[in-house]
Coordinates of C-alpha atoms in Angstrom, one line a residue:
M291 CA 14.2 13.7 -20.6
S292 CA 14.5 10.1 -19.6
E293 CA 12.6 8.8 -16.6
L294 CA 15.9 8.2 -14.8
A295 CA 17.2 11.7 -15.6
T296 CA 14.0 13.3 -14.3
R297 CA 14.0 11.1 -11.2
T298 CA 17.7 11.9 -10.5
L299 CA 17.4 15.7 -11.0
S300 CA 14.2 16.0 -8.9
G301 CA 15.7 13.7 -6.3
I302 CA 18.8 15.9 -6.0
L303 CA 16.7 19.0 -5.7
M304 CA 14.6 17.5 -3.0
I305 CA 17.7 16.4 -1.1
L306 CA 19.2 19.9 -1.4
V307 CA 15.9 21.4 0.0
A308 CA 15.8 18.9 2.8
L309 CA 19.5 19.5 3.7
T310 CA 19.1 23.3 3.6
C311 CA 16.1 23.2 6.0
L312 CA 17.8 20.6 8.2
W313 CA 20.9 22.8 8.5
I314 CA 18.8 25.9 9.3
G315 CA 16.7 24.0 11.8
G316 CA 14.0 25.7 13.8
W317 CA 11.1 27.2 11.8
A318 CA 12.6 26.1 8.4
F319 CA 12.8 22.4 9.3
G320 CA 9.5 22.6 11.1
L321 CA 7.7 24.0 8.1
L322 CA 9.3 21.4 5.8
V323 CA 8.1 18.6 8.1
I324 CA 4.6 20.1 8.4
A325 CA 4.3 20.6 4.7
A326 CA 5.4 17.0 4.0
A327 CA 2.9 15.7 6.7
L328 CA 0.0 17.6 5.2
A329 CA 0.9 16.3 1.7
M330 CA 1.0 12.8 3.0
A331 CA -2.3 13.1 4.8
S332 CA -4.0 14.5 1.7
E333 CA -2.7 11.6 -0.4
W334 CA -3.7 9.1 2.3
V335 CA -7.2 10.3 2.3
R336 CA -7.5 9.9 -1.5
L337 CA -5.9 6.5 -1.5
T338 CA -8.0 5.0 1.3
R339 CA -11.3 6.5 0.1
N340 CA -12.8 3.0 -0.4
F341 CA -10.9 1.3 2.5
S342 CA -12.2 0.3 5.9
A343 CA -12.6 2.9 8.6
G344 CA -9.8 1.3 10.6
M345 CA -7.4 1.7 7.6
K346 CA -8.5 5.3 7.1
M347 CA -7.7 6.0 10.8
F348 CA -4.3 4.3 10.5
G349 CA -3.3 7.3 8.4
L350 CA -3.1 9.4 11.6
P351 CA -0.2 7.6 13.3
Y352 CA 1.3 6.9 9.8
V353 CA 1.7 10.6 9.2
L354 CA 2.2 11.9 12.8
L355 CA 4.8 9.4 14.1
P356 CA 7.5 10.1 11.6
A357 CA 6.8 13.8 11.7
A358 CA 7.1 13.9 15.5
G359 CA 10.2 11.7 15.3
L360 CA 12.0 14.0 12.9
L361 CA 11.1 17.1 15.0
L362 CA 12.3 15.4 18.2
M363 CA 15.6 14.3 16.6
R364 CA 16.4 17.8 15.3
S365 CA 15.6 19.4 18.7
V366 CA 18.1 17.4 20.8
D367 CA 21.8 17.9 21.3
N368 CA 23.7 16.9 18.1
G369 CA 20.2 16.8 16.4
L370 CA 21.6 17.9 13.1
A371 CA 23.9 14.9 12.8
L372 CA 21.3 12.5 14.1
T373 CA 18.6 13.7 11.7
L374 CA 21.0 13.7 8.8
W375 CA 22.1 10.2 9.7
T376 CA 18.4 9.0 9.7
L377 CA 17.6 10.6 6.4
A378 CA 20.9 9.4 4.8
I379 CA 20.1 5.8 5.8
V380 CA 16.8 6.0 3.8
W381 CA 18.4 7.7 0.8
A382 CA 21.3 5.2 0.8
T383 CA 18.8 2.3 1.0
D384 CA 16.8 3.7 -2.0
I385 CA 19.9 4.3 -4.1
G386 CA 21.7 1.1 -3.2
A387 CA 18.6 -1.0 -3.8
Y388 CA 17.8 0.7 -7.1
F389 CA 21.2 0.2 -8.7
A390 CA 21.9 -3.3 -7.2
G391 CA 18.5 -4.5 -8.3
R392 CA 18.9 -3.1 -11.8
S393 CA 22.4 -4.4 -12.3
L394 CA 22.1 -7.8 -10.6
G395 CA 18.5 -8.7 -10.9
G396 CA 17.7 -12.2 -9.5
P397 CA 14.8 -13.5 -7.4
K398 CA 11.9 -11.2 -6.7
L399 CA 11.5 -9.9 -3.1
A400 CA 7.7 -9.7 -3.1
P401 CA 6.4 -10.2 -6.7
A402 CA 2.7 -10.0 -5.7
I403 CA 3.2 -6.6 -4.2
S404 CA 6.1 -5.0 -6.1
P405 CA 7.3 -7.0 -9.1
A406 CA 10.4 -4.8 -9.6
K407 CA 12.0 -5.3 -6.2
T408 CA 14.6 -8.1 -5.8
W409 CA 16.5 -9.7 -3.0
S410 CA 19.7 -8.3 -4.6
G411 CA 18.2 -4.9 -4.3
L412 CA 17.4 -5.4 -0.7
L413 CA 21.0 -6.6 0.0
G414 CA 22.4 -3.7 -2.0
G415 CA 20.3 -1.2 0.1
M416 CA 21.4 -2.8 3.3
L417 CA 25.1 -2.6 2.3
S418 CA 24.8 1.0 1.2
A419 CA 22.9 2.1 4.3
G420 CA 25.3 0.2 6.5
L421 CA 28.3 1.8 5.0
I422 CA 26.9 5.3 5.0
G423 CA 25.5 5.0 8.5
A424 CA 28.8 3.8 9.9
L425 CA 30.7 6.5 8.1
I426 CA 28.5 9.3 9.4
A427 CA 28.4 7.9 12.9
S428 CA 32.1 7.4 13.1
R429 CA 32.8 11.1 12.1
T430 CA 30.3 12.5 14.5
S431 CA 29.4 12.1 18.2
L432 CA 26.3 10.0 17.5
P433 CA 25.4 7.2 19.9
G434 CA 27.3 3.9 19.5
P435 CA 24.4 1.9 18.0
C436 CA 24.3 4.2 15.0
I437 CA 27.5 2.5 13.8
W438 CA 25.6 -0.7 13.1
L439 CA 22.0 0.3 12.9
G440 CA 22.1 1.3 9.2
A441 CA 21.6 -2.1 7.7
P442 CA 18.7 -3.2 10.0
L443 CA 17.0 0.1 9.4
A444 CA 17.4 -0.4 5.6
V445 CA 15.2 -3.5 6.0
L446 CA 12.7 -1.3 7.7
A447 CA 12.9 1.3 5.0
Q448 CA 12.3 -1.4 2.3
S449 CA 9.3 -2.7 4.4
G450 CA 7.8 0.8 4.3
D451 CA 8.3 0.9 0.5
L452 CA 6.6 -2.5 0.2
F453 CA 3.7 -1.4 2.4
E454 CA 3.1 1.7 0.2
S455 CA 3.3 -0.4 -2.9
W456 CA 0.6 -2.7 -1.4
L457 CA -1.5 0.4 -0.5
K458 CA -1.3 1.7 -4.1
R459 CA -2.1 -1.7 -5.6
R460 CA -5.0 -2.1 -3.2
A461 CA -6.2 1.4 -4.3
G462 CA -5.7 0.7 -8.0
V463 CA -3.2 3.5 -8.7
K464 CA 0.3 3.7 -10.0
D465 CA 1.5 6.7 -7.8
S466 CA 0.2 8.3 -4.7
G467 CA 0.2 11.7 -6.3
R468 CA 1.9 13.8 -9.0
I469 CA 3.6 16.6 -7.1
L470 CA 7.1 15.3 -7.4
P471 CA 8.4 14.8 -11.0
G472 CA 9.8 11.3 -11.5
H473 CA 8.8 10.2 -7.9
G474 CA 5.0 10.5 -7.8
G475 CA 3.6 11.8 -4.6
A476 CA 4.8 12.5 -1.0
L477 CA 3.9 9.0 0.1
D478 CA 5.9 7.6 -2.8
R479 CA 9.0 9.6 -1.8
L480 CA 8.7 9.2 2.0
D481 CA 7.6 5.6 2.3
G482 CA 11.0 4.6 3.7
V483 CA 11.2 7.6 5.9
V484 CA 8.0 6.8 7.7
P485 CA 9.1 3.6 9.6
V486 CA 12.7 4.7 10.0
A487 CA 11.9 8.1 11.5
S488 CA 9.2 6.6 13.6
V489 CA 11.5 4.0 15.1
M490 CA 14.3 6.4 15.7
G491 CA 11.9 8.9 17.3
L492 CA 10.6 6.2 19.6
L493 CA 14.1 5.0 20.5
L494 CA 15.1 8.6 21.3
W495 CA 11.9 9.3 23.3
S496 CA 12.3 6.1 25.4
H497 CA 16.0 6.9 26.1
L498 CA 17.1 3.7 24.4
L499 CA 19.3 5.8 22.1

C-alpha cells in the first residue's frame, strides 16, 4: 500500500474514532483526550531526553493545555459543535496545506525546519480552514467570531506543525513515534491541535468567546 493510501486510511479511521467519542461525549471523549495526552507525554519524554530541563518541563503545559481546552469546550452549551469546529479547523488546515503544497509547490515556508512545507501550502490550509470554519459556524449557533477565526487559527496550526518539526530535527528523529500508521506518533498527528485547542480553551475560559 502506498504511503498516501496508508496515511489516508489511517487518517479516516482516526477521524471516525474522534467523531464517535466527540458525539458520545462524557466518559468516552474524556478517555480519548486522556489517552492522547498520555501518548503525547510519553513521546515528549523520549524526544527531549537530551534537552535542557526547561524544555523538558515545557512538555507539561504543552500536553495539559490542549487537553484541558478540549474538555472545557465539550462541557459547555453547544460544546459538541464548538469542539467539532475546532478539530475541523485543524483537519482542514492539514488537508488543504498538503494538497495545495503538492500541486502548486513554490517557495519554501521554513526550509531549515521543514523542507516540504511551502507558502502555497500555508495559503491552501488557510483557505480550507476558513471555508470549513465559516460553513460549520453558519449552520450552528456558534459565537460570531467562529465565522472568521478559521484562517487565523490555520496559521497557528501550521506553527504547531513547524514547532514539532523543529523538535524532531533537534532530537534527530523522523517521527515522534510509530503508533499511528502513516502518521508516526501522537505528537505528529496532534501538533496542530495543540496550539489551536489551547487558544480556543483560553478564549472560552476568559469569556472572550
